[in-house]
Amino acid sequence: MIKAVRGTRDILPPASAVWNHVERIAREVFRSYNFGEIRTPIFEATELFARGVGEETDIVSKEMYTWEDRARAQSEKTQSLTLRPENTAGVVRAAIEHNLFESGQLQKLYYIGPQFRRERPQKGRYRQFSQIGAEVIGPPSSGSESPLRDAEILEMLATLLDELGITGWTLELNSVGSAADRAKYNETLRAALVPVVSQMCADCQRRAVTNPLRVLDCKIPADQPIIDTLPVIADSLDEASRTHFAVVTASLDAAGVPYTLNHRLVRGLDYYTRTTFEFTHGGLGAQNALLGGGRYDGLSEVLGGPRAPGIGFAMGEDRLVLTLLAALDQKAAAQQKAEAFIAPLGESLNAAALVLARELRHQGLWIELGEGSFRLKKSFEAADKTAHHIVILGEDELKSGILTVKNFSTGIQTKVPRAELAVFLAEPPRE
Ligand code: ATP
Ligand code: MG
């Protein structure tokens, strides 16, 4: 038997209803903050991620699905392609390619879609997973550098989680400063690591040389007490970055969005500058990050574009759904039931049943259409599983226009004129 590949999943009803619910709420919230949707390709030139995410990151160094796409004609070149492991690089590439920054306007773009990383599959961690993300980016004259943009994004995320009914989240916040601040901090860290790094894990020994900042990402328990003694990035920030961050936190205070400061939050991607953040949730276990993001003021230039500071985030949709599923499961399953199951009494009534189903569906009802060759008992069983009511359509009902309807939750059987059927079936109204 052929099975789904390790780390990939099939999403079936009723769980798929929870996915649709999450996406619907996300789209509504994005619209109220005046974001538009962008859909970029699922694969891109490998070079985009090597440059846009950073060679030294876990994503690029070990998690990408990359292949040589062979030339099929003389005019084509063999090219290295990669399934997108994240969507920010693709969005910024598209914005540059379509000259979106030339308008001088702030670009506010969101996306929903699959991402691919070759990771060890476990709860909340898959090889194909879905992210819901957004980016706010534009030339400096559009106000893209303002700390108000950071605060607005964070306030929007708090709103989105609230709208989804996810409670008990924590917003962790940090600033990694400008590119120059980071370079300075990297040197401070490099020096501080010299006397201790020999006691650390192999990854940290390598990072201490190539990119000391990444040491702060280390998850190895034995390394944690050593990392706690290292200098913090806040002490390496210049005046402008300090002020920027102070305005972000003051705006969050004003809006009543709670946060905690986390000096170690440098995030997995190389392009972050200034504000970095993560929303975590205790109910998720080891993979507790619901979403992560931050400011990336230099990314457009790294990808060959004009100067276009920006800030964005990516939420793990799989983890949002995991958080919601337990609570929503029953409700979603109930909502999956159609309003009525139409049971034709005999195959000669199949066409008339199709007409009745069409009539009711056009009036906005969810209808399951049965099959006239079923015995009545079998129709009742099928109806009880899939719908709130059964509507029986025999020769008498067709001629008189009075239908027999049974409500499964009350057990009551009623005669209803065809013209009143839609209103009758819609009671009590759906949520
Ligand atoms: P983690 O520390 O969990 O590996 P990350 O830093 O790699 O996260 P990002 O690249 O910032 O994560 O992605 C943003 C969000 O996407 C994460 O907070 C998480 O919710 C989700 N995510 C990342 N990788 C996966 C995965 N393999 N499976 C499911 N969700 C994921
Ligand atoms: Mg990761």
Short mmCIF file of C-alpha atoms and ligand atoms in Angstrom, two decimals:
data_model
loop_
_atom_site.label_atom_id
_atom_site.label_comp_id
_atom_site.label_asym_id
_atom_site.label_seq_id
_atom_site.Cartn_x
_atom_site.Cartn_y
_atom_site.Cartn_z
CA MET A 1 0.00 0.00 0.00
CA ILE A 2 1.22 3.48 -0.82
CA LYS A 3 1.07 5.85 2.14
CA ALA A 4 1.43 9.61 2.57
CA VAL A 5 5.10 10.54 2.85
CA ARG A 6 6.53 10.84 6.40
CA GLY A 7 5.95 14.34 7.73
CA THR A 8 3.01 15.01 5.39
CA ARG A 9 -0.65 14.65 6.34
CA ASP A 10 -4.11 14.34 4.89
CA ILE A 11 -6.59 16.76 6.41
CA LEU A 12 -10.03 15.20 6.44
CA PRO A 13 -13.47 16.35 7.57
CA PRO A 14 -14.37 17.32 10.26
CA ALA A 15 -10.83 18.64 11.03
CA SER A 16 -10.76 20.44 7.67
CA ALA A 17 -13.66 22.59 8.92
CA VAL A 18 -11.38 23.88 11.69
CA TRP A 19 -8.75 24.77 9.05
CA ASN A 20 -11.37 26.64 7.06
CA HIS A 21 -12.54 28.41 10.20
CA VAL A 22 -8.98 29.56 11.02
CA GLU A 23 -8.45 30.79 7.46
CA ARG A 24 -11.79 32.59 7.35
CA ILE A 25 -11.12 34.47 10.60
CA ALA A 26 -7.58 35.30 9.45
CA ARG A 27 -8.87 36.73 6.16
CA GLU A 28 -11.47 38.83 8.01
CA VAL A 29 -8.89 40.24 10.42
CA PHE A 30 -6.42 40.97 7.59
CA ARG A 31 -9.14 42.79 5.70
CA SER A 32 -9.99 44.99 8.65
CA TYR A 33 -6.30 46.02 8.81
CA ASN A 34 -6.38 46.68 5.04
CA PHE A 35 -4.09 43.85 3.91
CA GLY A 36 -4.34 42.28 0.44
CA GLU A 37 -3.57 38.66 -0.40
CA ILE A 38 -0.48 37.59 -2.34
CA ARG A 39 0.05 34.10 -3.78
CA THR A 40 3.61 33.29 -4.77
CA PRO A 41 4.89 30.04 -6.36
CA ILE A 42 5.54 27.04 -4.16
CA PHE A 43 9.04 26.62 -5.61
CA GLU A 44 11.66 29.26 -6.31
CA ALA A 45 15.30 29.53 -7.34
CA THR A 46 17.44 28.07 -4.53
CA GLU A 47 19.49 31.26 -4.61
CA LEU A 48 16.49 33.23 -3.27
CA PHE A 49 16.51 31.33 0.03
CA ALA A 50 20.29 31.08 0.25
CA ARG A 51 20.44 34.88 0.12
CA GLY A 52 17.11 35.84 1.67
CA VAL A 53 17.06 33.42 4.60
CA GLY A 54 20.81 33.02 5.11
CA GLU A 55 23.30 30.22 4.47
CA GLU A 56 24.05 29.69 8.15
CA THR A 57 20.41 29.15 9.22
CA ASP A 58 19.06 25.67 10.01
CA ILE A 59 16.55 26.12 7.21
CA VAL A 60 19.11 26.63 4.46
CA SER A 61 21.90 24.49 5.87
CA LYS A 62 19.84 21.35 6.46
CA GLU A 63 16.07 21.62 5.95
CA MET A 64 15.46 22.54 2.30
CA TYR A 65 14.03 20.31 -0.43
CA THR A 66 16.31 21.22 -3.30
CA TRP A 67 16.76 19.60 -6.69
CA GLU A 68 18.49 20.18 -10.00
CA ASP A 69 15.77 20.93 -12.53
CA ARG A 70 17.16 19.57 -15.79
CA ALA A 71 17.05 21.67 -18.94
CA ARG A 72 14.46 20.35 -21.40
CA ALA A 73 15.56 22.39 -24.40
CA GLN A 74 18.70 23.99 -25.78
CA SER A 75 17.34 27.37 -24.74
CA GLU A 76 16.95 26.29 -21.09
CA LYS A 77 19.57 25.98 -18.38
CA THR A 78 19.66 23.38 -15.65
CA GLN A 79 18.63 25.25 -12.53
CA SER A 80 18.71 24.57 -8.81
CA LEU A 81 15.15 24.88 -7.44
CA THR A 82 13.77 24.63 -3.88
CA LEU A 83 10.34 24.04 -2.38
CA ARG A 84 9.70 27.18 -0.35
CA PRO A 85 10.61 26.67 3.34
CA GLU A 86 9.05 30.04 4.23
CA ASN A 87 7.27 32.80 2.32
CA THR A 88 8.89 36.13 3.24
CA ALA A 89 11.69 35.83 0.69
CA GLY A 90 9.14 34.98 -2.03
CA VAL A 91 6.90 37.93 -1.12
CA VAL A 92 9.80 40.40 -1.17
CA ARG A 93 11.08 38.93 -4.45
CA ALA A 94 7.62 39.39 -5.98
CA ALA A 95 7.34 42.96 -4.65
CA ILE A 96 10.69 43.84 -6.24
CA GLU A 97 9.88 42.02 -9.49
CA HIS A 98 6.55 43.84 -9.88
CA ASN A 99 7.97 47.23 -8.85
CA LEU A 100 5.50 47.50 -5.98
CA PHE A 101 7.83 49.86 -4.10
CA GLU A 102 7.76 52.43 -6.91
CA SER A 103 4.26 53.55 -5.92
CA GLY A 104 5.76 55.00 -2.73
CA GLN A 105 2.92 53.32 -0.80
CA LEU A 106 3.23 50.93 2.08
CA GLN A 107 2.65 47.36 0.83
CA LYS A 108 0.53 45.25 3.19
CA LEU A 109 0.40 41.67 1.96
CA TYR A 110 -0.75 38.42 3.52
CA TYR A 111 -0.48 34.79 2.43
CA ILE A 112 -1.83 31.40 3.45
CA GLY A 113 -0.18 28.27 2.13
CA PRO A 114 2.09 25.24 2.42
CA GLN A 115 5.80 25.41 3.28
CA PHE A 116 8.33 22.58 3.19
CA ARG A 117 11.20 21.73 5.53
CA ARG A 118 13.06 18.46 5.96
CA GLU A 119 12.76 18.22 9.74
CA ARG A 120 12.28 15.34 12.16
CA PRO A 121 8.48 14.87 12.18
CA GLN A 122 6.84 15.07 15.62
CA LYS A 123 3.76 16.65 17.17
CA GLY A 124 3.44 20.18 15.76
CA ARG A 125 6.38 19.68 13.38
CA TYR A 126 5.83 18.40 9.87
CA ARG A 127 7.71 18.37 6.56
CA GLN A 128 4.80 19.97 4.78
CA PHE A 129 3.06 22.50 7.00
CA SER A 130 0.98 25.59 6.41
CA GLN A 131 1.77 29.15 7.37
CA ILE A 132 -0.48 32.19 7.59
CA GLY A 133 1.73 35.24 7.34
CA ALA A 134 1.81 38.90 6.49
CA GLU A 135 4.38 41.54 5.52
CA VAL A 136 4.31 45.34 5.79
CA ILE A 137 7.03 46.74 3.58
CA GLY A 138 7.79 49.83 1.52
CA PRO A 139 10.27 52.65 0.86
CA PRO A 140 11.24 54.62 3.99
CA SER A 141 9.07 57.54 2.77
CA SER A 142 5.99 55.29 3.17
CA GLY A 143 6.56 55.15 6.92
CA SER A 144 7.69 51.51 6.79
CA GLU A 145 10.40 52.07 9.42
CA SER A 146 8.06 53.52 12.00
CA PRO A 147 7.74 51.63 15.30
CA LEU A 148 3.98 52.15 14.87
CA ARG A 149 4.09 49.48 12.13
CA ASP A 150 5.65 47.01 14.61
CA ALA A 151 3.09 47.84 17.29
CA GLU A 152 0.19 47.59 14.83
CA ILE A 153 1.29 44.14 13.62
CA LEU A 154 1.63 42.87 17.19
CA GLU A 155 -1.74 44.35 18.17
CA MET A 156 -3.28 42.71 15.05
CA LEU A 157 -1.84 39.33 16.08
CA ALA A 158 -3.27 39.69 19.59
CA THR A 159 -6.63 40.47 17.97
CA LEU A 160 -6.40 37.51 15.60
CA LEU A 161 -5.62 35.05 18.41
CA ASP A 162 -8.47 36.51 20.46
CA GLU A 163 -10.87 36.21 17.50
CA LEU A 164 -9.85 32.59 17.09
CA GLY A 165 -10.60 32.01 20.76
CA ILE A 166 -7.01 31.10 21.59
CA THR A 167 -6.38 32.17 25.16
CA GLY A 168 -3.30 31.84 27.32
CA TRP A 169 -0.74 32.91 24.72
CA THR A 170 2.48 34.74 25.59
CA LEU A 171 4.09 37.40 23.41
CA GLU A 172 7.88 37.37 23.74
CA LEU A 173 9.67 40.43 22.45
CA ASN A 174 13.23 41.53 21.79
CA SER A 175 15.22 43.91 19.63
CA VAL A 176 18.27 42.71 17.74
CA GLY A 177 19.15 46.24 16.61
CA SER A 178 20.50 47.41 13.29
CA ALA A 179 22.83 45.38 11.10
CA ALA A 180 25.71 47.32 12.68
CA ASP A 181 24.45 46.58 16.21
CA ARG A 182 24.21 42.91 15.36
CA ALA A 183 27.74 42.89 13.95
CA LYS A 184 29.00 44.57 17.11
CA TYR A 185 27.11 42.12 19.33
CA ASN A 186 28.38 39.18 17.28
CA GLU A 187 31.95 40.30 18.07
CA THR A 188 31.13 40.77 21.76
CA LEU A 189 29.63 37.26 21.82
CA ARG A 190 32.54 35.78 19.89
CA ALA A 191 34.94 37.10 22.52
CA ALA A 192 32.72 35.98 25.42
CA LEU A 193 32.44 32.49 23.92
CA VAL A 194 36.20 31.88 23.63
CA PRO A 195 36.73 30.68 27.23
CA VAL A 196 33.51 28.60 27.44
CA VAL A 197 32.78 27.21 24.00
CA SER A 198 34.84 24.03 24.44
CA GLN A 199 32.24 22.88 27.02
CA MET A 200 29.36 23.41 24.55
CA CYS A 201 27.68 21.24 21.90
CA ALA A 202 29.22 20.67 18.46
CA ASP A 203 26.70 22.99 16.76
CA CYS A 204 27.59 25.82 19.16
CA GLN A 205 31.31 25.28 18.59
CA ARG A 206 30.71 25.76 14.89
CA ARG A 207 28.34 28.73 15.42
CA ALA A 208 30.85 30.43 17.75
CA VAL A 209 33.07 30.76 14.69
CA THR A 210 30.59 31.26 11.84
CA ASN A 211 27.70 33.19 13.48
CA PRO A 212 27.87 33.50 17.30
CA LEU A 213 24.34 34.99 17.47
CA ARG A 214 22.93 31.57 16.57
CA VAL A 215 24.32 30.17 19.84
CA LEU A 216 21.35 31.85 21.56
CA ASP A 217 19.02 29.54 19.57
CA CYS A 218 20.65 26.42 21.06
CA LYS A 219 18.14 24.03 22.64
CA ILE A 220 20.65 21.61 24.25
CA PRO A 221 19.87 21.60 28.03
CA ALA A 222 23.53 21.35 29.13
CA ASP A 223 24.40 24.53 27.21
CA GLN A 224 21.69 26.68 28.80
CA PRO A 225 23.52 27.71 32.02
CA ILE A 226 26.50 28.81 29.89
CA ILE A 227 24.28 30.81 27.53
CA ASP A 228 22.66 32.55 30.52
CA THR A 229 26.05 34.07 31.43
CA LEU A 230 26.64 35.59 27.96
CA PRO A 231 26.26 39.35 27.35
CA VAL A 232 22.77 40.45 26.18
CA ILE A 233 22.11 42.23 22.88
CA ALA A 234 20.23 45.10 24.56
CA ASP A 235 23.61 46.44 25.73
CA SER A 236 24.92 46.58 22.14
CA LEU A 237 22.04 48.61 20.66
CA ASP A 238 22.69 52.13 19.37
CA GLU A 239 20.57 55.10 20.39
CA ALA A 240 18.23 54.92 17.35
CA SER A 241 17.44 51.22 17.87
CA ARG A 242 16.91 51.74 21.60
CA THR A 243 14.45 54.56 20.94
CA HIS A 244 12.67 52.55 18.24
CA PHE A 245 12.17 49.64 20.61
CA ALA A 246 11.04 51.92 23.44
CA VAL A 247 8.29 53.32 21.20
CA VAL A 248 7.17 49.79 20.22
CA THR A 249 6.81 48.74 23.86
CA ALA A 250 5.16 52.02 24.89
CA SER A 251 2.60 51.62 22.06
CA LEU A 252 1.83 48.08 23.16
CA ASP A 253 1.38 49.31 26.72
CA ALA A 254 -1.03 51.96 25.44
CA ALA A 255 -3.02 49.36 23.48
CA GLY A 256 -3.06 46.98 26.43
CA VAL A 257 -1.23 44.16 24.62
CA PRO A 258 0.77 42.19 27.19
CA TYR A 259 4.34 41.02 26.40
CA THR A 260 7.48 39.77 28.09
CA LEU A 261 11.03 40.70 27.11
CA ASN A 262 13.28 37.83 26.05
CA HIS A 263 16.94 38.74 25.44
CA ARG A 264 17.61 35.46 23.69
CA LEU A 265 14.97 35.83 21.03
CA VAL A 266 17.16 36.31 17.96
CA ARG A 267 15.00 34.09 15.71
CA GLY A 268 16.13 31.58 13.13
CA LEU A 269 16.52 33.85 10.14
CA ASP A 270 19.56 35.99 9.36
CA TYR A 271 17.69 38.95 7.92
CA TYR A 272 15.98 40.21 11.06
CA THR A 273 16.74 43.70 12.38
CA ARG A 274 15.37 45.53 15.42
CA THR A 275 12.05 44.05 16.68
CA THR A 276 11.81 40.26 16.88
CA PHE A 277 8.90 38.41 18.44
CA GLU A 278 7.29 35.07 19.05
CA PHE A 279 3.85 34.09 20.36
CA THR A 280 3.98 30.86 22.33
CA HIS A 281 1.29 28.63 23.82
CA GLY A 282 1.79 26.27 26.76
CA GLY A 283 -0.67 23.67 25.44
CA LEU A 284 1.58 22.78 22.51
CA GLY A 285 4.35 20.97 24.41
CA ALA A 286 7.89 21.11 23.03
CA GLN A 287 6.87 22.84 19.77
CA ASN A 288 5.32 25.75 21.64
CA ALA A 289 5.82 28.57 19.11
CA LEU A 290 2.52 29.54 17.45
CA LEU A 291 4.18 32.17 15.32
CA GLY A 292 7.31 34.18 14.89
CA GLY A 293 8.35 37.31 13.13
CA GLY A 294 10.22 40.53 13.14
CA ARG A 295 11.57 43.48 11.27
CA TYR A 296 13.84 42.93 8.25
CA ASP A 297 15.02 46.36 7.14
CA GLY A 298 17.79 45.12 4.82
CA LEU A 299 16.09 42.20 3.07
CA SER A 300 14.98 43.97 -0.10
CA GLU A 301 18.53 45.15 -0.79
CA VAL A 302 19.93 41.66 -0.12
CA LEU A 303 17.58 40.45 -2.89
CA GLY A 304 18.69 43.17 -5.32
CA GLY A 305 15.80 45.57 -4.66
CA PRO A 306 15.62 49.18 -3.50
CA ARG A 307 15.78 50.12 0.13
CA ALA A 308 12.47 48.92 1.58
CA PRO A 309 12.30 48.30 5.33
CA GLY A 310 9.61 45.94 6.51
CA ILE A 311 8.16 43.80 9.24
CA GLY A 312 6.26 40.54 9.09
CA PHE A 313 5.36 37.27 10.76
CA ALA A 314 4.47 33.67 9.97
CA MET A 315 2.00 31.65 12.03
CA GLY A 316 2.09 27.88 12.04
CA GLU A 317 -1.44 27.02 10.95
CA ASP A 318 -0.98 23.36 11.97
CA ARG A 319 -0.19 24.51 15.51
CA LEU A 320 -3.15 26.91 15.60
CA VAL A 321 -5.42 24.06 14.57
CA LEU A 322 -3.88 21.71 17.17
CA THR A 323 -4.60 24.32 19.83
CA LEU A 324 -8.20 24.72 18.68
CA LEU A 325 -9.08 21.17 17.73
CA ALA A 326 -9.88 19.78 21.16
CA ALA A 327 -12.29 22.62 21.93
CA LEU A 328 -13.85 22.91 18.48
CA ASP A 329 -14.08 19.24 17.59
CA GLN A 330 -17.65 18.55 18.59
CA LYS A 331 -19.00 21.83 17.35
CA ALA A 332 -17.24 21.38 14.01
CA ALA A 333 -18.59 17.84 13.68
CA ALA A 334 -22.13 19.07 14.39
CA GLN A 335 -21.74 21.88 11.90
CA GLN A 336 -20.65 19.36 9.30
CA LYS A 337 -24.17 17.88 9.26
CA ALA A 338 -26.47 18.90 6.45
CA GLU A 339 -29.86 20.41 7.28
CA ALA A 340 -31.73 17.68 5.51
CA PHE A 341 -31.39 14.32 3.85
CA ILE A 342 -33.88 13.79 1.05
CA ALA A 343 -35.07 10.21 0.78
CA PRO A 344 -36.90 9.29 -2.43
CA LEU A 345 -39.21 6.30 -1.96
CA GLY A 346 -38.23 4.25 -4.99
CA GLU A 347 -35.92 4.84 -7.92
CA SER A 348 -38.75 6.37 -9.97
CA LEU A 349 -38.65 9.33 -7.57
CA ASN A 350 -34.90 9.96 -7.87
CA ALA A 351 -35.29 12.71 -10.46
CA ALA A 352 -38.04 14.45 -8.42
CA ALA A 353 -35.74 14.26 -5.36
CA LEU A 354 -32.94 15.88 -7.35
CA VAL A 355 -35.33 18.72 -8.23
CA LEU A 356 -36.35 19.17 -4.58
CA ALA A 357 -32.70 19.13 -3.47
CA ARG A 358 -31.86 21.75 -6.09
CA GLU A 359 -34.75 23.93 -4.92
CA LEU A 360 -33.64 23.79 -1.26
CA ARG A 361 -29.94 24.28 -2.05
CA HIS A 362 -30.79 27.38 -4.06
CA GLN A 363 -32.47 28.69 -0.91
CA GLY A 364 -29.15 28.34 0.90
CA LEU A 365 -29.64 25.02 2.70
CA TRP A 366 -27.11 22.18 3.01
CA ILE A 367 -28.75 19.12 1.51
CA GLU A 368 -27.70 15.48 1.27
CA LEU A 369 -29.47 13.59 -1.50
CA GLY A 370 -30.34 9.95 -0.82
CA GLU A 371 -31.09 7.15 -3.22
CA GLY A 372 -34.46 5.64 -4.15
CA SER A 373 -33.24 2.04 -4.23
CA PHE A 374 -32.54 2.23 -0.46
CA ARG A 375 -35.05 0.61 1.88
CA LEU A 376 -36.62 3.22 4.18
CA LYS A 377 -34.68 1.89 7.20
CA LYS A 378 -31.40 2.32 5.35
CA SER A 379 -32.35 5.87 4.34
CA PHE A 380 -33.12 6.73 7.98
CA GLU A 381 -29.76 5.36 9.12
CA ALA A 382 -27.84 7.26 6.47
CA ALA A 383 -29.82 10.43 7.19
CA ASP A 384 -29.27 10.27 10.95
CA LYS A 385 -25.48 10.18 10.36
CA THR A 386 -25.32 13.02 7.88
CA ALA A 387 -28.22 15.42 8.50
CA HIS A 388 -30.43 17.08 11.11
CA HIS A 389 -33.67 16.11 9.29
CA ILE A 390 -34.94 13.52 6.86
CA VAL A 391 -37.43 14.59 4.19
CA ILE A 392 -39.42 11.70 2.69
CA LEU A 393 -40.49 12.03 -0.90
CA GLY A 394 -42.98 9.39 -2.10
CA GLU A 395 -45.64 9.49 -4.82
CA ASP A 396 -48.20 10.91 -2.34
CA GLU A 397 -45.87 13.67 -1.15
CA LEU A 398 -44.99 14.59 -4.72
CA LYS A 399 -48.67 14.84 -5.74
CA SER A 400 -49.99 16.61 -2.61
CA GLY A 401 -46.96 18.87 -2.13
CA ILE A 402 -47.05 18.01 1.61
CA LEU A 403 -43.78 16.43 2.75
CA THR A 404 -43.02 14.24 5.72
CA VAL A 405 -40.10 15.58 7.77
CA LYS A 406 -38.48 14.06 10.83
CA ASN A 407 -36.22 16.06 13.12
CA PHE A 408 -33.57 13.71 14.54
CA SER A 409 -32.77 15.74 17.64
CA THR A 410 -36.41 16.02 18.82
CA GLY A 411 -37.67 12.80 17.24
CA ILE A 412 -40.78 14.67 16.05
CA GLN A 413 -42.31 13.89 12.66
CA THR A 414 -44.20 16.71 10.89
CA LYS A 415 -46.11 17.31 7.65
CA VAL A 416 -44.77 20.44 5.91
CA PRO A 417 -46.03 22.12 2.70
CA ARG A 418 -43.30 22.27 0.07
CA ALA A 419 -43.39 26.10 -0.04
CA GLU A 420 -42.60 26.27 3.71
CA LEU A 421 -39.98 23.52 3.72
CA ALA A 422 -36.86 25.68 3.48
CA VAL A 423 -37.91 27.89 6.40
CA PHE A 424 -38.91 24.85 8.44
CA LEU A 425 -35.57 23.07 7.87
CA ALA A 426 -33.52 26.14 8.71
CA GLU A 427 -35.04 26.26 12.26
CA PRO A 428 -33.31 26.55 14.62
CA PRO A 429 -31.02 28.78 12.59
CA ARG A 430 -27.40 27.72 12.19
CA GLU A 431 -24.73 29.63 14.05
P1 ATP B 1 10.77 26.25 15.51
O1 ATP B 1 11.65 26.89 16.53
O2 ATP B 1 9.52 25.66 16.08
O3 ATP B 1 11.49 25.33 14.57
P2 ATP B 1 11.08 28.28 13.52
O4 ATP B 1 11.86 29.34 14.14
O5 ATP B 1 11.73 27.31 12.60
O6 ATP B 1 10.25 27.46 14.63
P3 ATP B 1 9.67 30.06 11.76
O7 ATP B 1 10.56 29.78 10.64
O8 ATP B 1 9.73 31.37 12.43
O9 ATP B 1 9.79 28.90 12.84
O10 ATP B 1 8.17 29.77 11.34
C1 ATP B 1 7.07 30.44 11.96
C2 ATP B 1 6.10 29.43 12.54
O11 ATP B 1 5.84 28.38 11.62
C3 ATP B 1 6.59 28.73 13.79
O12 ATP B 1 6.39 29.52 14.93
C4 ATP B 1 5.73 27.48 13.79
O13 ATP B 1 4.46 27.75 14.36
C5 ATP B 1 5.56 27.18 12.33
N1 ATP B 1 6.48 26.12 11.90
C6 ATP B 1 7.79 26.21 11.60
N2 ATP B 1 8.29 25.02 11.23
C7 ATP B 1 7.24 24.14 11.27
C8 ATP B 1 7.09 22.75 10.99
N3 ATP B 1 8.10 22.02 10.54
N4 ATP B 1 5.87 22.20 11.16
C9 ATP B 1 4.82 22.92 11.60
N5 ATP B 1 4.89 24.23 11.88
C10 ATP B 1 6.09 24.84 11.72
MG MG B 2 12.58 25.43 12.78
#
